[in-house]
GROMACS .gro file of C-alpha atoms in nm:
model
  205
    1UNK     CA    1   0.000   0.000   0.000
    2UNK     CA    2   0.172   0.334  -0.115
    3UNK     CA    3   0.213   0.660   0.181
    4UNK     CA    4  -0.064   0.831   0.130
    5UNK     CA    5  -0.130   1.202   0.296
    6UNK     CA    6  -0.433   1.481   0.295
    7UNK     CA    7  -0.372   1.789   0.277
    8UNK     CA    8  -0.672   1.977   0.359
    9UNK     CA    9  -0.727   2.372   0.257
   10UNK     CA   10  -0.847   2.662   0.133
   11UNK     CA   11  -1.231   2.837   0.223
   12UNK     CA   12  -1.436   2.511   0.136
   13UNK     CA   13  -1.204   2.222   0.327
   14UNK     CA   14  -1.069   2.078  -0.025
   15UNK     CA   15  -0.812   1.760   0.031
   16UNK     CA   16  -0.514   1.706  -0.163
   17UNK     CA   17  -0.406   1.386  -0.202
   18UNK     CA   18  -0.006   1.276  -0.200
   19UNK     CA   19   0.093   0.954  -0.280
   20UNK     CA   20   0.436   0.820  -0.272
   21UNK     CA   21   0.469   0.517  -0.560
   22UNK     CA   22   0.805   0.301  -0.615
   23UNK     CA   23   0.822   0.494  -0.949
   24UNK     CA   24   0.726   0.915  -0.791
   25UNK     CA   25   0.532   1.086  -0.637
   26UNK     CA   26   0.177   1.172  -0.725
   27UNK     CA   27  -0.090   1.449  -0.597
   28UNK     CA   28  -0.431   1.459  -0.640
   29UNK     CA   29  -0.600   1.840  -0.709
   30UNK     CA   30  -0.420   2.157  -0.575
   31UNK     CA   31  -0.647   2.345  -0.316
   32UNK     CA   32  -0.509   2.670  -0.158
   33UNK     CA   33  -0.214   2.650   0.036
   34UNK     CA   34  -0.083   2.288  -0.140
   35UNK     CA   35   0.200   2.469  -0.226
   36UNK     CA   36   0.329   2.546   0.072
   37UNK     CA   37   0.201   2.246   0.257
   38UNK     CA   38   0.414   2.006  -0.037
   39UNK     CA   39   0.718   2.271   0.086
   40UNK     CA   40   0.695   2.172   0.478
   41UNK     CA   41   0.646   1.854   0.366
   42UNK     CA   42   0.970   1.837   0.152
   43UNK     CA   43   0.797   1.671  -0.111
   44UNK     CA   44   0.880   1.662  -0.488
   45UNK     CA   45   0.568   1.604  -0.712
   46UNK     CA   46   0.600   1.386  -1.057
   47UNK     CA   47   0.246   1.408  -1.173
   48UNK     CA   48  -0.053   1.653  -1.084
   49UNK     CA   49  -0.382   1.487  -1.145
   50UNK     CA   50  -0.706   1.681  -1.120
   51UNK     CA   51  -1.034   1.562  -1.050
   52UNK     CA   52  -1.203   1.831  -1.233
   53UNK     CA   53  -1.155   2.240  -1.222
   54UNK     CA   54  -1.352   2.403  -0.970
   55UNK     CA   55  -1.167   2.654  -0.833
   56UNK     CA   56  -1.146   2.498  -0.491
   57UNK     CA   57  -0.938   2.217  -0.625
   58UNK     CA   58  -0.693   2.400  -0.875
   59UNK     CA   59  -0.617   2.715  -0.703
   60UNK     CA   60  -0.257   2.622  -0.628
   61UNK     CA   61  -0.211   2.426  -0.954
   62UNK     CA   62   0.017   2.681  -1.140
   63UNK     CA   63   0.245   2.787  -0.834
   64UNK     CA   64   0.307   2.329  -0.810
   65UNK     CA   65   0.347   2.319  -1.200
   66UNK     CA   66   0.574   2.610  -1.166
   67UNK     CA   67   0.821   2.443  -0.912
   68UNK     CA   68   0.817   2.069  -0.911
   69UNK     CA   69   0.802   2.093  -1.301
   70UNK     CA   70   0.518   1.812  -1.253
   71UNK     CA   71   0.308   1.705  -1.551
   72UNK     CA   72  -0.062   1.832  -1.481
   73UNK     CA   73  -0.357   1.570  -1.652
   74UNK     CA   74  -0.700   1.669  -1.638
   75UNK     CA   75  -1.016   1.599  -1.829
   76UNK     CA   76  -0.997   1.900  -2.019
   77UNK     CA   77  -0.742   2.206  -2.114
   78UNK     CA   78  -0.741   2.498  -1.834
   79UNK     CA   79  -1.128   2.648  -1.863
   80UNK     CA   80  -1.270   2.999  -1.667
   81UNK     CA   81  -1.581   2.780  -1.733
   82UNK     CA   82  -1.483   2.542  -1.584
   83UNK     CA   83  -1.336   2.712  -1.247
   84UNK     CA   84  -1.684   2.859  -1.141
   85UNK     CA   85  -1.452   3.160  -0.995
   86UNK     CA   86  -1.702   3.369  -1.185
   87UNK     CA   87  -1.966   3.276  -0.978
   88UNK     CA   88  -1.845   3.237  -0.651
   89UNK     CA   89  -1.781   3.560  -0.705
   90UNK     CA   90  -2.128   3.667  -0.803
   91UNK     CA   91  -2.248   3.474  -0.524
   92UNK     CA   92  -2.045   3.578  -0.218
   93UNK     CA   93  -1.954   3.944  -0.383
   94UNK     CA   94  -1.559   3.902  -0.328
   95UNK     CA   95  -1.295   3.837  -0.606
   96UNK     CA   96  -1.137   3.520  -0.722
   97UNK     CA   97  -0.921   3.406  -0.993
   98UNK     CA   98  -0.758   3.106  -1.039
   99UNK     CA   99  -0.385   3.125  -1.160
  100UNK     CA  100  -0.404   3.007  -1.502
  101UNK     CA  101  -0.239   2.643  -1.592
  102UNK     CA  102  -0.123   2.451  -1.866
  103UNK     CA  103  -0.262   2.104  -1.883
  104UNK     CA  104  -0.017   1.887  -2.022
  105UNK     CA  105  -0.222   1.566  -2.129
  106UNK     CA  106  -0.564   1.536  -2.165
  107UNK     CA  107  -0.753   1.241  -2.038
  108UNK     CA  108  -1.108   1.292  -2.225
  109UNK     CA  109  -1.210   0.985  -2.410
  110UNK     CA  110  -0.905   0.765  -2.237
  111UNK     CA  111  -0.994   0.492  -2.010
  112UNK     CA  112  -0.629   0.421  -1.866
  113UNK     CA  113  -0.300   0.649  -1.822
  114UNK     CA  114   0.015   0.552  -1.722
  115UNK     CA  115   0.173   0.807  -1.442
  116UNK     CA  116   0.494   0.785  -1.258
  117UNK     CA  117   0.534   0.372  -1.390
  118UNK     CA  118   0.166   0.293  -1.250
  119UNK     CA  119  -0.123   0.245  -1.471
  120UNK     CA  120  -0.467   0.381  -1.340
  121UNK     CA  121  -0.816   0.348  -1.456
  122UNK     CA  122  -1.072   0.680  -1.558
  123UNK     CA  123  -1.432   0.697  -1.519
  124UNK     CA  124  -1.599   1.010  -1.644
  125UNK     CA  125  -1.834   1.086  -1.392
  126UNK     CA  126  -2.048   1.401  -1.469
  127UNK     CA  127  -2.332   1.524  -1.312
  128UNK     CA  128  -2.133   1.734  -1.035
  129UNK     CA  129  -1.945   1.900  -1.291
  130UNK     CA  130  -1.874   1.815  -1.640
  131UNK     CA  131  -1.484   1.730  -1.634
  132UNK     CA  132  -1.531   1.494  -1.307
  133UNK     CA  133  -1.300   1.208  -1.381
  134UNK     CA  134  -1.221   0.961  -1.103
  135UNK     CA  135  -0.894   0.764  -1.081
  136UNK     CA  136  -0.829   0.454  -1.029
  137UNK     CA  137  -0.523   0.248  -0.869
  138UNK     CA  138  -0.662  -0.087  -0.944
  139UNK     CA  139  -0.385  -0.315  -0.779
  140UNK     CA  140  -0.376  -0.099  -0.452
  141UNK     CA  141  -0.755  -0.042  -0.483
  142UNK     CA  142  -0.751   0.319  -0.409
  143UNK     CA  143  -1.008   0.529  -0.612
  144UNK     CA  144  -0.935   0.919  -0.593
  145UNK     CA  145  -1.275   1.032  -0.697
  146UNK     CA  146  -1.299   1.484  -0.653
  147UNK     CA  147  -1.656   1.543  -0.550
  148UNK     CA  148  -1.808   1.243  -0.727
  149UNK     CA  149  -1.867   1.032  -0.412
  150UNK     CA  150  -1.832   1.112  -0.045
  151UNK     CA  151  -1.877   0.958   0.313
  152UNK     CA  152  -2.262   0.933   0.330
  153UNK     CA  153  -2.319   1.205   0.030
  154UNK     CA  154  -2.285   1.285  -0.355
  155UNK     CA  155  -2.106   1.553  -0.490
  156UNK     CA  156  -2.352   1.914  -0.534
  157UNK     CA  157  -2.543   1.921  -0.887
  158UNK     CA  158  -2.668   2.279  -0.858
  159UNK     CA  159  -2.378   2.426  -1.010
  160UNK     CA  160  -2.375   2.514  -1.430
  161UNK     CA  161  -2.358   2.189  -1.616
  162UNK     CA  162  -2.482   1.966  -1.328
  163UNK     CA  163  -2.762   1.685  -1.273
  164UNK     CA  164  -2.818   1.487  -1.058
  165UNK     CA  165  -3.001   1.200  -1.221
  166UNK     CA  166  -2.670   1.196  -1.423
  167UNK     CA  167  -2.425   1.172  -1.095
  168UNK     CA  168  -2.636   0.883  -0.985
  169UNK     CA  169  -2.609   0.731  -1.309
  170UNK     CA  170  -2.261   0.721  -1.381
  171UNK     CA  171  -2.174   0.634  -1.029
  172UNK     CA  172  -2.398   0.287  -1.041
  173UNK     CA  173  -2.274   0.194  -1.330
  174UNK     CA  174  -1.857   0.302  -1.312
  175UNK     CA  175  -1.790   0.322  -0.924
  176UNK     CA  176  -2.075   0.106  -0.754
  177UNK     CA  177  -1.935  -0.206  -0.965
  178UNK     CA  178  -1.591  -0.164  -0.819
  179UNK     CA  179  -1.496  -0.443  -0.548
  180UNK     CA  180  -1.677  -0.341  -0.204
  181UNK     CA  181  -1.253  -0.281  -0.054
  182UNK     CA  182  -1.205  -0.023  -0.263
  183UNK     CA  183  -1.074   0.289  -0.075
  184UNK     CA  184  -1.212   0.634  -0.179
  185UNK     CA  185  -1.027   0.938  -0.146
  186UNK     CA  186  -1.288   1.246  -0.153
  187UNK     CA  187  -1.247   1.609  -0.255
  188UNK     CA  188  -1.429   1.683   0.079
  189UNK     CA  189  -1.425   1.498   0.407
  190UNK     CA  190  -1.265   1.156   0.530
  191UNK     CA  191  -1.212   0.907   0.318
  192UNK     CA  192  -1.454   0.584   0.277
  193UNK     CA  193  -1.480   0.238   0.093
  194UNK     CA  194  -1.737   0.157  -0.186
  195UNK     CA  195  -1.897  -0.125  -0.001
  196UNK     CA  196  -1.968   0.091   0.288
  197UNK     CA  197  -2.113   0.367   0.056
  198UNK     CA  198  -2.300   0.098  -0.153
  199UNK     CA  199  -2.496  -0.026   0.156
  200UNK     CA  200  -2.513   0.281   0.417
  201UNK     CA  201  -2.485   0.607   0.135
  202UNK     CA  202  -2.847   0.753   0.169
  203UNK     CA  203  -2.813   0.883  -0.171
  204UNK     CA  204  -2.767   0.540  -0.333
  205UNK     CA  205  -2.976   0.355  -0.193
   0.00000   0.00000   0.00000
């Protein structure tokens, strides 16, 4: 089973996720204050993966890709759409933008990747927001999953390019098949185990 440790920041509790693999190091989204926590932590990063691009998750993105020199793979290139800064900011009446990124490799339409010497599975899972992608570490069964699936809840579907019926969907049929010891890593909150959410999630049941 690899080191794995949360980071958890920024104003709505987002986790990063570190991993430490025989072949590098891996993290899992880029909330505020990653950077500095990856600093205190003395940790290099390989490979950035991001569950999708709400700003919560990707704030810290470019100051990582600026100095690890990590490659960043996401669903989709960098997107203002995509961020929802614009309307956080609508909503709250405060200012927020994202530093922008470069994505280096795309992961729409791929259902494996091979990062730092491991290969991982992808499941699109819309419905919370459009580029959710969950990954997969099939021979440690680990799923990192964003705001897809959480202890006891489902990611939020009132945001621009959300449904519900859609979340539920895709998480039956891409997540709810995986074996019941499958750990999940959330974008919010403690982590959990697809058997547990399978029988005890109120939202799946």
């Amino acid at each position: 089973m690899p080191q794995i440790t949360t980071y958890t920041g920024g104003i709505a509790a987002t986790n990063a996720h570190l991993l430490k693999l025989p072949g590098g190091t891996v993290l899992v989204d880029a909330p505020e204050g990653a950077a500095a926590w990856l600093r205190q932590q003395g940790a290099r990063v390989d490979a950035l993966l991001l569950t999708h691009q709400h700003f919560d998750h990707v704030q810290d993105v470019a100051a990582i890709q600026a100095e690890h020199g990590c490659r960043v793979l996401a669903f989709a290139p960098f997107s203002r759409d995509l961020t929802l800064e614009k309307l956080f900011g609508m909503v709250t009446g405060t200012s927020l933008q994202v530093p922008e990124f470069t994505v280096d490799a795309l992961v729409e339409g791929l259902s494996t990747l091979e990062a730092v010497g491991e290969t991982w599975k992808l499941y699109h899972v819309p419905g919370h927001s459009p580029d959710s992608v969950c990954f997969h570490l099939e021979n440690q069964h680990l799923l990192f999953g964003g705001d897809v699936l959480f202890l006891d809840g489902i990611g939020r579907t009132d945001f621009p390019g959300g449904s519900t019926q859609l979340l539920l969907s895709r998480i039956e049929e891409k997540l709810l098949v995986l074996p019941d010891a499958t750990r999940v890593f959330p974008g919010h909150g403690d982590d959990t185990t697809i058997g547990r959410e399978r029988m005890e999630n109120p939202f799946l049941q």
